[in-house]
């Protein structure tokens, strides 16, 4: 399929990209890795008149430690995240999660910023970003602001970014001794998640849960934090029975999706199962 005609811009600085986006407004779209947007354009589900390619803005692609946190440029690809020694040693949840995204071609082009801004309710990275309590930097004509991960995902394909803002950086913590895991249930390994669960866990020597954060994807209209499960486990011993009981609350208060891949009941069942498994995997 061929997309409708559009005018193409390739700014070389963030300032230039911000000006173009402000100038063309809602008729313009930012292009990062193109792994979602180009498919939507070819299917004619999106037909922006102006395409602003972020790919030539070199200073949006980095992974570095800064002030006790790790800063990741929005244009950093899944493959770069997967291979990063800094992330593997200090924030392994991101490489663990990136490994599960699509196949190698998608991971070589798709970007962390694009994945988060796109806010696919079955995208993998949003679950990890939530479990990490990440902070996201948005830059627009009014300047810059930071958005907490929990406030970022609003609903399907909708985030807290204003139409004239560009997501430029994601900051995640250095995980001193905390354990992590990402598990995903999908029809095939390269498919979107039916259910995806990201866990960050601080367990005491006697197996007590000192701190836990759980990000869920694939289950409802957006990725969310399983606060009920976290509350039920904090301060408790992570015995299988306690974990299972806590995991059983994961879809409470959530409208569970239903589609050709899983009925509502199956998806809720998988969510409970994968929460329990991901907690044990993190331990
Ligand atoms: C065959 C296939 C399989 C896939 N499998 C998976 C999978 O298993 N798991 C998964 O999570 N994803 C999967 N994806 C989607 C993939 O992860 C996309 O790369 C990702 O969703 C979008 O990132 P991108 O960099 O390609 O963004 P683009 O496609 O370029 O852009 C996506 C949207 O985000 C906006 N945007 C991009 N960057 C920014 C920015 N910095 N600031 C503000 N807005 C921005 C764009 O305007 C656009 O609306 C798959 C895609 C394909 C084609």
XYZ file of C-alpha atoms and ligand atoms in Angstrom:
336
model
C 0.000 0.000 0.000
C 1.164 3.527 -0.781
C 0.542 6.302 1.763
C -1.220 9.542 0.772
C 1.032 12.423 -0.318
C 2.808 14.398 2.381
C 5.470 17.059 2.670
C 8.670 15.803 4.304
C 10.959 17.742 6.651
C 14.242 16.528 8.136
C 15.275 19.080 10.793
C 18.798 18.769 12.179
C 18.113 20.411 15.546
C 15.454 19.987 18.222
C 14.663 23.712 18.040
C 13.931 23.420 14.319
C 11.681 20.388 14.914
C 9.764 22.236 17.661
C 9.229 25.240 15.341
C 8.016 23.024 12.469
C 5.602 21.166 14.754
C 4.292 24.422 16.220
C 3.905 25.865 12.699
C 2.014 22.975 11.112
C -0.025 21.983 14.176
C -2.269 18.934 14.094
C -1.687 18.448 10.337
C 1.887 17.413 11.134
C 3.264 14.170 12.572
C 6.664 13.386 14.013
C 8.481 10.423 12.514
C 10.908 8.429 14.675
C 11.549 4.757 13.787
C 8.424 4.661 11.609
C 7.503 1.175 12.830
C 3.986 2.225 13.801
C 3.414 5.476 11.928
C 4.415 4.259 8.449
C 2.188 1.199 8.784
C -0.731 3.452 9.777
C -0.037 5.751 6.817
C 0.171 2.871 4.353
C -3.145 1.568 5.653
C -4.439 5.155 5.366
C -5.421 5.163 9.014
C -3.175 8.217 9.393
C -2.679 10.824 6.683
C -0.520 13.668 7.995
C 0.068 16.488 5.505
C 3.506 17.169 6.983
C 5.977 14.617 8.228
C 8.748 15.845 10.536
C 11.523 13.249 10.659
C 13.441 13.341 13.957
C 16.105 10.963 12.611
C 18.719 13.605 11.788
C 18.688 15.146 15.254
C 21.815 13.424 16.568
C 21.545 14.570 20.169
C 18.348 12.591 20.807
C 20.165 9.247 20.730
C 22.168 8.414 23.889
C 22.228 6.342 27.056
C 24.209 7.901 29.912
C 24.357 8.044 33.689
C 23.575 11.471 35.119
C 22.942 12.531 38.706
C 22.196 9.012 39.976
C 19.766 8.224 37.157
C 20.117 6.933 33.616
C 19.095 9.300 30.843
C 17.973 7.821 27.527
C 17.417 9.926 24.416
C 14.000 9.430 22.811
C 15.520 8.230 19.527
C 17.425 5.365 21.166
C 16.377 2.123 19.486
C 15.266 -1.094 21.164
C 18.444 -2.784 19.884
C 20.642 -0.125 21.476
C 18.752 -0.577 24.757
C 19.083 -4.341 24.541
C 22.860 -4.129 23.952
C 23.640 -1.339 26.438
C 26.118 -2.505 29.115
C 25.136 0.452 31.292
C 21.480 -0.580 31.281
C 22.253 -4.288 31.620
C 24.264 -3.623 34.770
C 22.239 -0.780 36.313
C 18.675 -0.988 34.996
C 18.238 -4.446 33.486
C 14.452 -4.170 33.163
C 14.762 -2.095 29.983
C 17.013 -4.567 28.084
C 14.885 -7.432 29.438
C 11.773 -5.787 28.002
C 13.314 -4.603 24.711
C 14.255 -8.224 23.965
C 10.537 -8.998 23.704
C 9.644 -6.289 21.177
C 8.760 -7.552 17.698
C 11.631 -9.028 15.723
C 15.146 -7.811 14.974
C 14.102 -5.454 12.139
C 11.573 -3.713 14.400
C 14.101 -3.494 17.238
C 16.741 -1.988 14.925
C 14.472 0.878 13.864
C 11.798 1.325 16.558
C 12.640 3.853 19.265
C 11.873 4.116 22.964
C 10.383 7.586 22.498
C 8.243 6.443 19.570
C 6.949 3.468 21.505
C 5.949 5.602 24.509
C 4.480 8.480 22.468
C 2.494 6.012 20.355
C 0.984 4.498 23.553
C -0.181 1.260 22.000
C -2.145 -0.432 24.810
C -0.244 -3.663 24.057
C 3.221 -2.086 23.657
C 5.939 -3.647 25.828
C 8.016 -0.636 26.913
C 5.200 1.273 28.677
C 4.942 -1.536 31.280
C 8.661 -1.269 32.073
C 8.593 2.530 32.156
C 5.761 2.416 34.712
C 7.494 -0.190 36.888
C 10.608 2.009 36.875
C 8.780 5.203 37.904
C 10.462 6.854 34.935
C 10.325 10.573 34.177
C 9.698 11.767 30.629
C 10.915 15.086 29.257
C 8.655 16.937 26.847
C 9.878 19.948 24.873
C 7.554 22.392 23.134
C 7.347 26.059 22.127
C 6.810 27.017 25.800
C 9.979 25.238 26.944
C 10.423 21.899 28.673
C 8.565 19.963 31.379
C 8.857 16.581 33.076
C 5.981 14.092 33.156
C 5.845 11.152 35.582
C 5.340 7.784 33.866
C 2.120 7.203 35.808
C 0.643 10.407 34.398
C 1.824 9.809 30.839
C -0.448 7.076 29.412
C -4.031 8.365 29.213
C -5.828 5.879 26.952
C -5.348 4.023 23.654
C -2.834 5.959 21.482
C -3.202 8.985 23.775
C -0.610 10.433 26.147
C -0.133 13.517 28.285
C 2.019 15.074 25.521
C 0.476 18.215 24.028
C 0.167 18.175 20.194
C 3.082 20.632 19.932
C 5.396 18.752 22.297
C 8.228 16.346 21.480
C 9.284 13.611 23.880
C 13.057 14.020 24.113
C 14.353 12.034 27.083
C 13.390 9.261 29.460
C 15.036 9.008 32.911
C 15.098 5.749 34.822
C 16.613 4.888 38.220
C 19.859 3.047 38.888
C 18.587 -0.173 40.460
C 20.880 -0.766 43.400
C 20.285 -4.434 44.155
C 16.644 -4.382 43.029
C 15.581 -7.364 40.926
C 13.544 -7.127 37.736
C 11.731 -9.257 35.182
C 9.505 -8.793 32.145
C 7.263 -11.631 31.004
C 4.905 -11.586 28.063
C 2.152 -13.813 26.777
C 1.734 -13.454 22.990
C 0.498 -15.696 20.158
C 4.074 -15.770 18.752
C 7.289 -14.374 20.264
C 7.355 -11.376 17.881
C 3.689 -10.430 18.397
C 2.178 -7.721 20.574
C 1.415 -8.693 24.167
C -1.872 -10.309 25.092
C -0.519 -9.658 28.561
C 2.873 -8.200 29.526
C 4.118 -7.781 33.101
C 7.155 -5.781 34.254
C 8.302 -6.176 37.868
C 10.834 -4.258 39.959
C 11.391 -5.800 43.357
C 13.408 -5.132 46.489
C 13.320 -8.244 48.657
C 14.886 -8.545 52.140
C 17.213 -11.357 53.136
C 14.349 -13.354 54.651
C 12.295 -13.060 51.450
C 10.140 -10.161 52.634
C 8.915 -7.750 49.978
C 10.369 -4.355 50.909
C 9.405 -2.549 47.726
C 7.608 -3.626 44.574
C 6.408 -1.899 41.396
C 4.444 -3.717 38.701
C 3.608 -2.392 35.215
C 0.931 -4.163 33.175
C 0.342 -3.966 29.424
C -2.060 -5.606 26.952
C -4.901 -5.895 29.449
C -6.887 -2.684 29.068
C -6.909 0.582 27.088
C -3.496 1.642 28.446
C -0.548 0.342 30.414
C -1.112 0.701 34.168
C 0.443 0.080 37.591
C -0.969 -2.880 39.516
C -1.272 -0.876 42.733
C -3.552 -3.402 44.471
C -1.042 -6.211 43.964
C 1.819 -3.993 45.137
C -0.087 -2.977 48.291
C -1.039 -6.564 49.097
C 2.606 -7.703 48.943
C 4.519 -4.874 50.605
C 5.944 -6.041 53.927
C 4.830 -9.652 53.330
C 6.938 -12.750 52.765
C 6.938 -13.644 49.074
C 5.545 -17.135 49.606
C 3.769 -18.653 46.538
C 0.371 -18.503 48.294
C 0.735 -14.803 49.191
C 1.944 -13.959 45.665
C -0.956 -15.806 44.051
C -3.511 -14.144 46.305
C -2.074 -10.715 45.584
C -1.873 -11.446 41.820
C -5.571 -12.325 41.792
C -6.384 -8.603 42.249
C -4.498 -7.427 39.126
C -7.576 -6.687 37.012
C -9.741 -5.280 39.823
C -11.308 -1.995 38.711
C -10.002 -2.466 35.151
C -12.075 -3.027 32.001
C -10.301 -6.021 30.485
C -9.905 -6.083 26.668
C -11.371 -8.792 24.495
C -10.229 -9.538 20.908
C -9.368 -12.380 18.540
C -6.307 -13.265 20.628
C -8.038 -13.702 23.977
C -11.483 -13.482 25.541
C -11.938 -11.222 28.577
C -11.774 -14.216 30.924
C -8.672 -15.725 29.339
C -6.857 -12.389 29.373
C -7.716 -11.791 33.052
C -6.544 -15.318 33.848
C -3.269 -14.749 31.969
C -2.765 -11.453 33.791
C -3.036 -13.191 37.189
C -0.770 -16.024 36.073
C 1.898 -13.781 34.549
C 1.959 -11.390 37.511
C 2.707 -14.313 39.838
C 5.307 -15.722 37.432
C 6.999 -12.366 36.853
C 7.327 -11.756 40.606
C 8.925 -15.178 41.069
C 11.158 -14.564 38.019
C 12.340 -11.252 39.477
C 13.185 -12.938 42.802
C 5.528 -6.178 12.637
C 5.576 -5.315 13.882
C 5.648 -5.952 15.113
C 5.699 -5.190 16.289
N 5.756 -5.835 17.491
C 5.800 -5.115 18.625
C 5.891 -5.755 19.895
O 5.958 -6.986 20.017
N 5.905 -4.962 21.001
C 5.860 -3.588 20.928
O 5.883 -2.933 21.956
N 5.776 -2.965 19.731
C 5.764 -3.680 18.595
N 5.696 -3.013 17.385
C 5.600 -1.537 17.350
C 6.980 -0.916 17.508
O 7.394 -1.099 18.843
C 7.065 0.577 17.130
O 8.381 0.819 16.856
C 6.727 1.595 18.202
O 5.424 1.363 18.568
C 6.855 3.008 17.640
O 8.163 3.503 17.714
P 8.808 4.229 16.421
O 10.089 4.803 16.851
O 8.832 3.285 15.292
O 7.763 5.426 16.212
P 6.999 5.938 14.911
O 6.278 4.840 14.231
O 7.910 6.753 14.065
O 5.952 6.923 15.610
C 4.882 6.425 16.372
C 4.039 7.593 16.898
O 4.748 8.281 17.939
C 4.966 9.661 17.562
N 6.326 9.967 18.008
C 7.440 9.264 17.671
N 8.499 9.785 18.331
C 8.027 10.813 19.082
C 8.647 11.724 19.983
N 9.944 11.655 20.274
N 7.869 12.647 20.582
C 6.539 12.706 20.334
N 5.898 11.879 19.489
C 6.648 10.941 18.869
C 4.773 9.715 16.060
O 4.346 10.986 15.637
C 3.720 8.651 15.844
O 2.440 9.170 16.125
C 5.663 -3.752 16.213
C 5.615 -3.123 14.963
C 5.567 -3.885 13.805
C 5.527 -3.187 12.475
